[in-house]
Amino acid sequence: MFSFSSLKLKTRLWIVIGMAALGMLILVLFAIVHQRASLLDDHKLRVQHLTQTAKTLVGHFYQLQQNGTLSEEQPKTQAKELLRQARYADNDYFFIYDFDGRAVMVAGKPEIEGQVMLGKKDAVGTPLWDLIVEHGKRGAGYIDYYFPRAGSDKPQHKISYIAGMPQWQWA
């Protein structure tokens, strides 16, 4: 029968060192996975807060419309242009789609504005615009997708928080 104590001292020492190293490796891998998850959660929360701030700003323009201070189209135009100029983090931007899937304002890709995007998919097959409309109608939610960053044609992984504004049928 095998006995650990029957091994040479040098062999036992290498086994103990190897086990300690394996344990440390497992702890480091666990810490990396946990850190990545924590960073992702922080990023999602930041995107949510920024989107909620943008929705508050758009809500201000809606109130100006309701008070009669601005005509029907003026507040929408002003809200779109305010969000078109807003940037955060690494040149990230806001976008607005209506509940019919039409691109109302896409700061990073203005050439698609006016186009109905329903039924189209991102680079990995996610029905991105259908999800935007769905989350907007439902109230809010996160979407993981692949889309080019502003000024690029190469799709990259993105996470967006969609907030609906039913008064104007915007997401």
Tab-separated table of N, CA and C in Angstrom:
chain	number	residue	atom	x	y	z
A	1	MET	N	0.833	-1.173	0.000
A	1	MET	CA	0.000	0.000	0.000
A	1	MET	C	0.883	1.242	0.000
A	2	PHE	N	0.387	2.256	-0.742
A	2	PHE	CA	1.156	3.495	-0.880
A	2	PHE	C	1.028	4.342	0.372
A	3	SER	N	2.160	4.922	0.793
A	3	SER	CA	2.178	5.804	1.945
A	3	SER	C	2.991	7.046	1.594
A	4	PHE	N	2.428	8.213	1.862
A	4	PHE	CA	3.117	9.470	1.590
A	4	PHE	C	4.426	9.537	2.357
A	5	SER	N	4.413	9.024	3.563
A	5	SER	CA	5.625	9.076	4.403
A	5	SER	C	6.732	8.157	3.889
A	6	SER	N	6.384	7.215	3.010
A	6	SER	CA	7.412	6.322	2.477
A	6	SER	C	8.207	6.972	1.337
A	7	LEU	N	7.715	8.127	0.836
A	7	LEU	CA	8.420	8.833	-0.237
A	7	LEU	C	9.634	9.553	0.323
A	8	LYS	N	10.609	9.803	-0.536
A	8	LYS	CA	11.793	10.550	-0.122
A	8	LYS	C	11.375	11.966	0.242
A	9	LEU	N	12.139	12.584	1.099
A	9	LEU	CA	11.860	13.939	1.564
A	9	LEU	C	11.767	14.912	0.388
A	10	LYS	N	12.684	14.794	-0.553
A	10	LYS	CA	12.699	15.675	-1.721
A	10	LYS	C	11.407	15.521	-2.537
A	11	THR	N	10.932	14.307	-2.724
A	11	THR	CA	9.706	14.043	-3.470
A	11	THR	C	8.499	14.622	-2.730
A	12	ARG	N	8.462	14.407	-1.399
A	12	ARG	CA	7.361	14.946	-0.606
A	12	ARG	C	7.334	16.469	-0.668
A	13	LEU	N	8.508	17.083	-0.628
A	13	LEU	CA	8.611	18.537	-0.697
A	13	LEU	C	8.080	19.054	-2.044
A	14	TRP	N	8.432	18.380	-3.144
A	14	TRP	CA	7.952	18.781	-4.467
A	14	TRP	C	6.430	18.604	-4.583
A	15	ILE	N	5.908	17.588	-3.982
A	15	ILE	CA	4.453	17.375	-4.002
A	15	ILE	C	3.750	18.496	-3.246
A	16	VAL	N	4.258	18.853	-2.085
A	16	VAL	CA	3.666	19.929	-1.287
A	16	VAL	C	3.759	21.257	-2.035
A	17	ILE	N	4.914	21.530	-2.624
A	17	ILE	CA	5.086	22.775	-3.398
A	17	ILE	C	4.133	22.782	-4.596
A	18	GLY	N	4.037	21.654	-5.280
A	18	GLY	CA	3.132	21.558	-6.433
A	18	GLY	C	1.686	21.779	-6.038
A	19	MET	N	1.261	21.189	-4.917
A	19	MET	CA	-0.113	21.371	-4.446
A	19	MET	C	-0.366	22.835	-4.062
A	20	ALA	N	0.602	23.442	-3.410
A	20	ALA	CA	0.467	24.855	-3.030
A	20	ALA	C	0.365	25.731	-4.284
A	21	ALA	N	1.203	25.446	-5.279
A	21	ALA	CA	1.175	26.215	-6.526
A	21	ALA	C	-0.165	26.023	-7.242
A	22	LEU	N	-0.659	24.798	-7.263
A	22	LEU	CA	-1.959	24.530	-7.888
A	22	LEU	C	-3.068	25.292	-7.159
A	23	GLY	N	-3.016	25.283	-5.844
A	23	GLY	CA	-4.005	26.020	-5.044
A	23	GLY	C	-3.950	27.515	-5.330
A	24	MET	N	-2.740	28.050	-5.423
A	24	MET	CA	-2.581	29.479	-5.733
A	24	MET	C	-3.125	29.796	-7.133
A	25	LEU	N	-2.855	28.913	-8.082
A	25	LEU	CA	-3.337	29.104	-9.449
A	25	LEU	C	-4.866	29.125	-9.478
A	26	ILE	N	-5.466	28.215	-8.753
A	26	ILE	CA	-6.934	28.173	-8.681
A	26	ILE	C	-7.478	29.463	-8.063
A	27	LEU	N	-6.839	29.951	-6.996
A	27	LEU	CA	-7.266	31.204	-6.366
A	27	LEU	C	-7.119	32.392	-7.318
A	28	VAL	N	-6.023	32.446	-8.044
A	28	VAL	CA	-5.800	33.542	-8.994
A	28	VAL	C	-6.844	33.496	-10.105
A	29	LEU	N	-7.114	32.319	-10.642
A	29	LEU	CA	-8.124	32.198	-11.697
A	29	LEU	C	-9.505	32.610	-11.187
A	30	PHE	N	-9.829	32.195	-9.978
A	30	PHE	CA	-11.107	32.588	-9.380
A	30	PHE	C	-11.169	34.105	-9.226
A	31	ALA	N	-10.085	34.721	-8.768
A	31	ALA	CA	-10.049	36.174	-8.590
A	31	ALA	C	-10.200	36.896	-9.922
A	32	ILE	N	-9.589	36.386	-10.973
A	32	ILE	CA	-9.701	36.999	-12.302
A	32	ILE	C	-11.145	36.926	-12.802
A	33	VAL	N	-11.756	35.769	-12.667
A	33	VAL	CA	-13.146	35.608	-13.107
A	33	VAL	C	-14.062	36.536	-12.311
A	34	HIS	N	-13.852	36.590	-11.012
A	34	HIS	CA	-14.669	37.455	-10.163
A	34	HIS	C	-14.454	38.928	-10.522
A	35	GLN	N	-13.218	39.325	-10.758
A	35	GLN	CA	-12.901	40.715	-11.109
A	35	GLN	C	-13.557	41.095	-12.443
A	36	ARG	N	-13.497	40.190	-13.412
A	36	ARG	CA	-14.114	40.459	-14.712
A	36	ARG	C	-15.621	40.640	-14.559
A	37	ALA	N	-16.245	39.781	-13.787
A	37	ALA	CA	-17.689	39.889	-13.563
A	37	ALA	C	-18.030	41.200	-12.861
A	38	SER	N	-17.210	41.581	-11.903
A	38	SER	CA	-17.429	42.827	-11.173
A	38	SER	C	-17.285	44.039	-12.099
A	39	LEU	N	-16.272	44.024	-12.961
A	39	LEU	CA	-16.084	45.125	-13.913
A	39	LEU	C	-17.253	45.210	-14.891
A	40	LEU	N	-17.734	44.068	-15.345
A	40	LEU	CA	-18.873	44.041	-16.259
A	40	LEU	C	-20.122	44.591	-15.580
A	41	ASP	N	-20.347	44.197	-14.336
A	41	ASP	CA	-21.498	44.720	-13.590
A	41	ASP	C	-21.393	46.237	-13.409
A	42	ASP	N	-20.179	46.719	-13.102
A	42	ASP	CA	-19.965	48.160	-12.951
A	42	ASP	C	-20.238	48.890	-14.262
A	43	HIS	N	-19.775	48.322	-15.370
A	43	HIS	CA	-20.000	48.930	-16.684
A	43	HIS	C	-21.499	48.988	-16.997
A	44	LYS	N	-22.201	47.904	-16.743
A	44	LYS	CA	-23.636	47.866	-17.016
A	44	LYS	C	-24.373	48.923	-16.185
A	45	LEU	N	-23.986	49.056	-14.930
A	45	LEU	CA	-24.629	50.038	-14.060
A	45	LEU	C	-24.344	51.464	-14.547
A	46	ARG	N	-23.110	51.716	-14.994
A	46	ARG	CA	-22.742	53.036	-15.513
A	46	ARG	C	-23.562	53.353	-16.768
A	47	VAL	N	-23.678	52.382	-17.680
A	47	VAL	CA	-24.461	52.584	-18.899
A	47	VAL	C	-25.929	52.837	-18.548
A	48	GLN	N	-26.443	52.112	-17.576
A	48	GLN	CA	-27.828	52.319	-17.147
A	48	GLN	C	-28.019	53.734	-16.607
A	49	HIS	N	-27.105	54.185	-15.754
A	49	HIS	CA	-27.225	55.527	-15.177
A	49	HIS	C	-27.134	56.607	-16.248
A	50	LEU	N	-26.218	56.440	-17.201
A	50	LEU	CA	-26.097	57.418	-18.285
A	50	LEU	C	-27.368	57.458	-19.132
A	51	THR	N	-27.930	56.295	-19.410
A	51	THR	CA	-29.157	56.233	-20.206
A	51	THR	C	-30.319	56.870	-19.448
A	52	GLN	N	-30.395	56.625	-18.165
A	52	GLN	CA	-31.461	57.233	-17.375
A	52	GLN	C	-31.308	58.752	-17.316
A	53	THR	N	-30.060	59.230	-17.287
A	53	THR	CA	-29.813	60.672	-17.334
A	53	THR	C	-30.271	61.233	-18.679
A	54	ALA	N	-29.931	60.535	-19.755
A	54	ALA	CA	-30.362	60.977	-21.092
A	54	ALA	C	-31.888	61.007	-21.172
A	55	LYS	N	-32.537	60.005	-20.601
A	55	LYS	CA	-34.006	59.969	-20.621
A	55	LYS	C	-34.585	61.150	-19.838
A	56	THR	N	-33.953	61.511	-18.735
A	56	THR	CA	-34.391	62.669	-17.958
A	56	THR	C	-34.282	63.945	-18.787
A	57	LEU	N	-33.186	64.078	-19.529
A	57	LEU	CA	-33.008	65.257	-20.385
A	57	LEU	C	-34.076	65.307	-21.479
A	58	VAL	N	-34.342	64.175	-22.099
A	58	VAL	CA	-35.389	64.111	-23.127
A	58	VAL	C	-36.739	64.434	-22.490
A	59	GLY	N	-36.948	63.960	-21.268
A	59	GLY	CA	-38.189	64.253	-20.550
A	59	GLY	C	-38.393	65.746	-20.328
A	60	HIS	N	-37.293	66.466	-20.151
A	60	HIS	CA	-37.380	67.926	-19.997
A	60	HIS	C	-37.959	68.549	-21.269
A	61	PHE	N	-37.484	68.104	-22.427
A	61	PHE	CA	-38.004	68.630	-23.690
A	61	PHE	C	-39.476	68.244	-23.880
A	62	TYR	N	-39.824	67.060	-23.429
A	62	TYR	CA	-41.233	66.639	-23.500
A	62	TYR	C	-42.095	67.574	-22.650
A	63	GLN	N	-41.611	67.924	-21.473
A	63	GLN	CA	-42.365	68.838	-20.593
A	63	GLN	C	-42.532	70.214	-21.247
A	64	LEU	N	-41.484	70.684	-21.949
A	64	LEU	CA	-41.593	71.967	-22.651
A	64	LEU	C	-42.685	71.890	-23.720
A	65	GLN	N	-42.809	70.752	-24.356
A	65	GLN	CA	-43.866	70.542	-25.346
A	65	GLN	C	-45.229	70.553	-24.653
A	66	GLN	N	-45.343	69.841	-23.542
A	66	GLN	CA	-46.615	69.750	-22.824
A	66	GLN	C	-47.057	71.111	-22.268
A	67	ASN	N	-46.062	71.924	-21.847
A	67	ASN	CA	-46.378	73.252	-21.300
A	67	ASN	C	-46.720	74.255	-22.389
A	68	GLY	N	-46.514	73.886	-23.664
A	68	GLY	CA	-46.779	74.806	-24.762
A	68	GLY	C	-45.636	75.760	-25.028
A	69	THR	N	-44.526	75.577	-24.329
A	69	THR	CA	-43.359	76.435	-24.535
A	69	THR	C	-42.755	76.210	-25.916
A	70	LEU	N	-42.768	74.972	-26.382
A	70	LEU	CA	-42.241	74.622	-27.703
A	70	LEU	C	-43.325	73.919	-28.508
A	71	SER	N	-43.242	74.068	-29.831
A	71	SER	CA	-44.198	73.393	-30.711
A	71	SER	C	-43.960	71.884	-30.668
A	72	GLU	N	-44.739	71.130	-31.433
A	72	GLU	CA	-44.659	69.671	-31.368
A	72	GLU	C	-43.306	69.114	-31.808
A	73	GLU	N	-42.732	69.640	-32.890
A	73	GLU	CA	-41.470	69.080	-33.403
A	73	GLU	C	-40.232	69.693	-32.771
A	74	GLN	N	-40.300	70.910	-32.273
A	74	GLN	CA	-39.123	71.571	-31.693
A	74	GLN	C	-38.485	70.776	-30.556
A	75	PRO	N	-39.254	70.297	-29.585
A	75	PRO	CA	-38.609	69.576	-28.487
A	75	PRO	C	-37.954	68.279	-28.944
A	76	LYS	N	-38.559	67.592	-29.902
A	76	LYS	CA	-37.966	66.357	-30.413
A	76	LYS	C	-36.643	66.653	-31.107
A	77	THR	N	-36.629	67.698	-31.925
A	77	THR	CA	-35.399	68.075	-32.628
A	77	THR	C	-34.322	68.474	-31.632
A	78	GLN	N	-34.669	69.256	-30.638
A	78	GLN	CA	-33.684	69.696	-29.648
A	78	GLN	C	-33.161	68.525	-28.816
A	79	ALA	N	-34.044	67.607	-28.456
A	79	ALA	CA	-33.618	66.433	-27.687
A	79	ALA	C	-32.665	65.573	-28.510
A	80	LYS	N	-33.007	65.345	-29.782
A	80	LYS	CA	-32.141	64.541	-30.659
A	80	LYS	C	-30.768	65.185	-30.790
A	81	GLU	N	-30.721	66.497	-31.004
A	81	GLU	CA	-29.436	67.163	-31.213
A	81	GLU	C	-28.606	67.213	-29.935
A	82	LEU	N	-29.266	67.338	-28.792
A	82	LEU	CA	-28.533	67.296	-27.520
A	82	LEU	C	-27.859	65.934	-27.352
A	83	LEU	N	-28.609	64.858	-27.578
A	83	LEU	CA	-28.040	63.515	-27.414
A	83	LEU	C	-27.039	63.180	-28.523
A	84	ARG	N	-27.192	63.754	-29.692
A	84	ARG	CA	-26.236	63.519	-30.779
A	84	ARG	C	-24.829	64.025	-30.382
A	85	GLN	N	-24.797	65.115	-29.651
A	85	GLN	CA	-23.509	65.711	-29.251
A	85	GLN	C	-22.899	65.048	-28.019
A	86	ALA	N	-23.703	64.385	-27.227
A	86	ALA	CA	-23.222	63.794	-25.966
A	86	ALA	C	-22.353	62.575	-26.242
A	87	ARG	N	-21.213	62.518	-25.591
A	87	ARG	CA	-20.297	61.373	-25.685
A	87	ARG	C	-19.854	61.012	-24.269
A	88	TYR	N	-19.522	59.757	-24.073
A	88	TYR	CA	-19.013	59.313	-22.783
A	88	TYR	C	-18.004	58.202	-23.014
A	89	ALA	N	-17.193	57.935	-22.015
A	89	ALA	CA	-16.175	56.874	-22.038
A	89	ALA	C	-15.320	56.961	-23.297
A	90	ASP	N	-15.234	55.886	-24.055
A	90	ASP	CA	-14.367	55.792	-25.228
A	90	ASP	C	-15.136	56.167	-26.499
A	91	ASN	N	-15.603	57.423	-26.565
A	91	ASN	CA	-16.382	57.923	-27.698
A	91	ASN	C	-17.701	57.164	-27.866
A	92	ASP	N	-18.235	56.649	-26.762
A	92	ASP	CA	-19.537	55.987	-26.802
A	92	ASP	C	-20.618	57.053	-26.947
A	93	TYR	N	-21.769	56.643	-27.431
A	93	TYR	CA	-22.791	57.610	-27.820
A	93	TYR	C	-24.184	57.058	-27.539
A	94	PHE	N	-25.167	57.939	-27.691
A	94	PHE	CA	-26.564	57.574	-27.513
A	94	PHE	C	-27.215	57.348	-28.881
A	95	PHE	N	-28.328	56.635	-28.866
A	95	PHE	CA	-29.119	56.451	-30.079
A	95	PHE	C	-30.587	56.437	-29.690
A	96	ILE	N	-31.433	56.735	-30.691
A	96	ILE	CA	-32.880	56.722	-30.483
A	96	ILE	C	-33.515	55.997	-31.662
A	97	TYR	N	-34.392	55.042	-31.350
A	97	TYR	CA	-35.209	54.372	-32.363
A	97	TYR	C	-36.657	54.549	-31.950
A	98	ASP	N	-37.538	54.651	-32.919
A	98	ASP	CA	-38.946	54.721	-32.546
A	98	ASP	C	-39.491	53.302	-32.396
A	99	PHE	N	-40.710	53.208	-31.932
A	99	PHE	CA	-41.286	51.895	-31.661
A	99	PHE	C	-41.628	51.114	-32.930
A	100	ASP	N	-41.412	51.732	-34.088
A	100	ASP	CA	-41.556	51.027	-35.366
A	100	ASP	C	-40.203	50.527	-35.870
A	101	GLY	N	-39.148	50.759	-35.085
A	101	GLY	CA	-37.806	50.307	-35.468
A	101	GLY	C	-37.059	51.273	-36.366
A	102	ARG	N	-37.568	52.465	-36.555
A	102	ARG	CA	-36.921	53.479	-37.395
A	102	ARG	C	-35.832	54.181	-36.594
A	103	ALA	N	-34.660	54.321	-37.204
A	103	ALA	CA	-33.554	55.033	-36.568
A	103	ALA	C	-33.886	56.528	-36.557
A	104	VAL	N	-34.147	57.056	-35.381
A	104	VAL	CA	-34.485	58.470	-35.223
A	104	VAL	C	-33.206	59.295	-35.126
A	105	MET	N	-32.234	58.818	-34.313
A	105	MET	CA	-30.963	59.489	-34.146
A	105	MET	C	-29.940	58.441	-33.716
A	106	VAL	N	-28.882	58.295	-34.492
A	106	VAL	CA	-27.806	57.364	-34.160
A	106	VAL	C	-26.507	58.148	-34.299
A	107	ALA	N	-26.018	58.662	-33.184
A	107	ALA	CA	-24.858	59.554	-33.214
A	107	ALA	C	-23.631	58.898	-33.841
A	108	GLY	N	-23.444	57.607	-33.642
A	108	GLY	CA	-22.271	56.926	-34.169
A	108	GLY	C	-22.402	56.467	-35.607
A	109	LYS	N	-23.605	56.463	-36.160
A	109	LYS	CA	-23.821	55.990	-37.536
A	109	LYS	C	-25.034	56.736	-38.119
A	110	PRO	N	-24.889	58.057	-38.314
A	110	PRO	CA	-26.028	58.864	-38.753
A	110	PRO	C	-26.587	58.480	-40.118
A	111	GLU	N	-25.814	57.768	-40.923
A	111	GLU	CA	-26.298	57.396	-42.259
A	111	GLU	C	-27.476	56.426	-42.222
A	112	ILE	N	-27.732	55.784	-41.069
A	112	ILE	CA	-28.882	54.868	-41.004
A	112	ILE	C	-30.146	55.556	-40.494
A	113	GLU	N	-30.032	56.831	-40.124
A	113	GLU	CA	-31.213	57.546	-39.619
A	113	GLU	C	-32.306	57.579	-40.683
A	114	GLY	N	-33.517	57.329	-40.243
A	114	GLY	CA	-34.665	57.288	-41.140
A	114	GLY	C	-34.984	55.888	-41.634
A	115	GLN	N	-34.033	54.979	-41.513
A	115	GLN	CA	-34.252	53.606	-41.983
A	115	GLN	C	-34.972	52.774	-40.925
A	116	VAL	N	-35.865	51.924	-41.364
A	116	VAL	CA	-36.518	50.966	-40.469
A	116	VAL	C	-35.592	49.758	-40.378
A	117	MET	N	-35.187	49.432	-39.162
A	117	MET	CA	-34.173	48.404	-38.947
A	117	MET	C	-34.745	47.078	-38.440
A	118	LEU	N	-36.054	46.997	-38.215
A	118	LEU	CA	-36.653	45.756	-37.721
A	118	LEU	C	-36.331	44.594	-38.654
A	119	GLY	N	-36.082	43.447	-38.073
A	119	GLY	CA	-35.786	42.244	-38.844
A	119	GLY	C	-34.321	42.098	-39.201
A	120	LYS	N	-33.546	43.161	-39.054
A	120	LYS	CA	-32.114	43.085	-39.354
A	120	LYS	C	-31.376	42.570	-38.129
A	121	LYS	N	-30.206	41.982	-38.375
A	121	LYS	CA	-29.431	41.380	-37.291
A	121	LYS	C	-28.031	41.967	-37.249
A	122	ASP	N	-27.413	41.859	-36.076
A	122	ASP	CA	-26.035	42.330	-35.944
A	122	ASP	C	-25.078	41.301	-36.529
A	123	ALA	N	-23.783	41.508	-36.333
A	123	ALA	CA	-22.752	40.664	-36.947
A	123	ALA	C	-22.803	39.205	-36.501
A	124	VAL	N	-23.416	38.918	-35.346
A	124	VAL	CA	-23.468	37.533	-34.858
A	124	VAL	C	-24.890	36.969	-34.860
A	125	GLY	N	-25.818	37.684	-35.498
A	125	GLY	CA	-27.169	37.164	-35.641
A	125	GLY	C	-28.175	37.600	-34.594
A	126	THR	N	-27.799	38.539	-33.723
A	126	THR	CA	-28.734	39.046	-32.718
A	126	THR	C	-29.733	39.980	-33.394
A	127	PRO	N	-31.031	39.778	-33.184
A	127	PRO	CA	-32.031	40.686	-33.777
A	127	PRO	C	-32.057	42.011	-33.004
A	128	LEU	N	-30.975	42.761	-33.131
A	128	LEU	CA	-30.709	43.940	-32.313
A	128	LEU	C	-31.862	44.934	-32.287
A	129	TRP	N	-32.349	45.332	-33.435
A	129	TRP	CA	-33.347	46.398	-33.490
A	129	TRP	C	-34.698	45.921	-32.991
A	130	ASP	N	-35.002	44.654	-33.191
A	130	ASP	CA	-36.225	44.098	-32.617
A	130	ASP	C	-36.146	44.141	-31.084
A	131	LEU	N	-34.964	43.843	-30.545
A	131	LEU	CA	-34.773	43.875	-29.095
A	131	LEU	C	-34.853	45.299	-28.547
A	132	ILE	N	-34.287	46.255	-29.294
A	132	ILE	CA	-34.364	47.659	-28.856
A	132	ILE	C	-35.825	48.068	-28.725
A	133	VAL	N	-36.612	47.784	-29.743
A	133	VAL	CA	-38.035	48.152	-29.718
A	133	VAL	C	-38.757	47.406	-28.592
A	134	GLU	N	-38.483	46.117	-28.466
A	134	GLU	CA	-39.122	45.310	-27.415
A	134	GLU	C	-38.830	45.881	-26.032
A	135	HIS	N	-37.552	46.179	-25.754
A	135	HIS	CA	-37.183	46.723	-24.441
A	135	HIS	C	-37.772	48.120	-24.247
A	136	GLY	N	-37.787	48.918	-25.312
A	136	GLY	CA	-38.360	50.258	-25.212
A	136	GLY	C	-39.832	50.219	-24.869
A	137	LYS	N	-40.573	49.342	-25.520
A	137	LYS	CA	-42.009	49.206	-25.236
A	137	LYS	C	-42.247	48.651	-23.835
A	138	ARG	N	-41.368	47.741	-23.410
A	138	ARG	CA	-41.515	47.109	-22.097
A	138	ARG	C	-41.110	48.059	-20.978
A	139	GLY	N	-40.261	49.047	-21.289
A	139	GLY	CA	-39.830	50.017	-20.279
A	139	GLY	C	-38.326	50.174	-20.229
A	140	ALA	N	-37.601	49.041	-20.141
A	140	ALA	CA	-36.144	49.123	-20.044
A	140	ALA	C	-35.534	47.725	-20.097
A	141	GLY	N	-34.230	47.687	-20.345
A	141	GLY	CA	-33.507	46.420	-20.333
A	141	GLY	C	-32.160	46.523	-21.013
A	142	TYR	N	-31.305	45.526	-20.754
A	142	TYR	CA	-29.963	45.462	-21.339
A	142	TYR	C	-29.976	44.624	-22.614
A	143	ILE	N	-29.065	44.981	-23.528
A	143	ILE	CA	-28.870	44.210	-24.756
A	143	ILE	C	-27.375	44.032	-24.978
A	144	ASP	N	-26.957	42.790	-25.232
A	144	ASP	CA	-25.590	42.467	-25.652
A	144	ASP	C	-25.621	42.268	-27.157
A	145	TYR	N	-24.700	42.904	-27.879
A	145	TYR	CA	-24.710	42.802	-29.338
A	145	TYR	C	-23.348	43.188	-29.908
A	146	TYR	N	-23.231	43.075	-31.217
A	146	TYR	CA	-22.013	43.464	-31.933
A	146	TYR	C	-22.377	44.524	-32.959
A	147	PHE	N	-21.696	45.675	-32.858
A	147	PHE	CA	-21.958	46.798	-33.751
A	147	PHE	C	-20.694	47.643	-33.798
A	148	PRO	N	-20.394	48.272	-34.935
A	148	PRO	CA	-19.165	49.079	-35.016
A	148	PRO	C	-19.195	50.272	-34.064
A	149	ARG	N	-18.046	50.595	-33.523
A	149	ARG	CA	-17.911	51.822	-32.737
A	149	ARG	C	-17.960	53.001	-33.693
A	150	ALA	N	-18.195	54.182	-33.147
A	150	ALA	CA	-18.239	55.393	-33.968
A	150	ALA	C	-16.944	55.525	-34.764
A	151	GLY	N	-17.077	55.755	-36.058
A	151	GLY	CA	-15.918	55.935	-36.923
A	151	GLY	C	-15.263	54.658	-37.392
A	152	SER	N	-15.873	53.509	-37.128
A	152	SER	CA	-15.295	52.221	-37.508
A	152	SER	C	-16.337	51.402	-38.271
A	153	ASP	N	-15.857	50.429	-39.023
A	153	ASP	CA	-16.763	49.502	-39.703
A	153	ASP	C	-16.689	48.110	-39.103
A	154	LYS	N	-15.774	47.907	-38.143
A	154	LYS	CA	-15.565	46.594	-37.550
A	154	LYS	C	-16.494	46.408	-36.332
A	155	PRO	N	-17.410	45.433	-36.390
A	155	PRO	CA	-18.305	45.202	-35.247
A	155	PRO	C	-17.529	44.796	-33.992
A	156	GLN	N	-17.934	45.372	-32.872
A	156	GLN	CA	-17.336	45.048	-31.579
A	156	GLN	C	-18.443	44.772	-30.570
A	157	HIS	N	-18.098	43.996	-29.550
A	157	HIS	CA	-19.086	43.674	-28.518
A	157	HIS	C	-19.471	44.946	-27.774
A	158	LYS	N	-20.765	45.115	-27.599
A	158	LYS	CA	-21.288	46.256	-26.866
A	158	LYS	C	-22.403	45.794	-25.934
A	159	ILE	N	-22.610	46.586	-24.920
A	159	ILE	CA	-23.735	46.387	-24.006
A	159	ILE	C	-24.456	47.727	-23.932
A	160	SER	N	-25.748	47.714	-24.197
A	160	SER	CA	-26.542	48.934	-24.101
A	160	SER	C	-27.684	48.723	-23.122
A	161	TYR	N	-28.066	49.802	-22.512
A	161	TYR	CA	-29.258	49.803	-21.666
A	161	TYR	C	-30.312	50.607	-22.424
A	162	ILE	N	-31.428	50.000	-22.683
A	162	ILE	CA	-32.507	50.634	-23.433
A	162	ILE	C	-33.560	51.134	-22.447
A	163	ALA	N	-33.939	52.391	-22.596
A	163	ALA	CA	-34.997	52.972	-21.775
A	163	ALA	C	-36.069	53.509	-22.716
A	164	GLY	N	-37.300	53.128	-22.488
A	164	GLY	CA	-38.392	53.572	-23.337
A	164	GLY	C	-38.956	54.910	-22.914
A	165	MET	N	-39.409	55.668	-23.894
A	165	MET	CA	-40.130	56.921	-23.647
A	165	MET	C	-41.437	56.826	-24.428
A	166	PRO	N	-42.451	56.215	-23.811
A	166	PRO	CA	-43.698	55.954	-24.524
A	166	PRO	C	-44.413	57.205	-25.028
A	167	GLN	N	-44.174	58.348	-24.379
A	167	GLN	CA	-44.846	59.582	-24.801
A	167	GLN	C	-44.529	59.911	-26.254
A	168	TRP	N	-43.318	59.631	-26.675
A	168	TRP	CA	-42.902	59.906	-28.054
A	168	TRP	C	-42.680	58.609	-28.829
A	169	GLN	N	-42.971	57.474	-28.213
A	169	GLN	CA	-42.747	56.176	-28.862
A	169	GLN	C	-41.270	55.987	-29.216
A	170	TRP	N	-40.390	56.370	-28.302
A	170	TRP	CA	-38.940	56.276	-28.504
A	170	TRP	C	-38.330	55.252	-27.563
A	171	ALA	N	-37.293	54.624	-28.054
A	171	ALA	CA	-36.435	53.757	-27.229
A	171	ALA	C	-35.020	54.281	-27.362
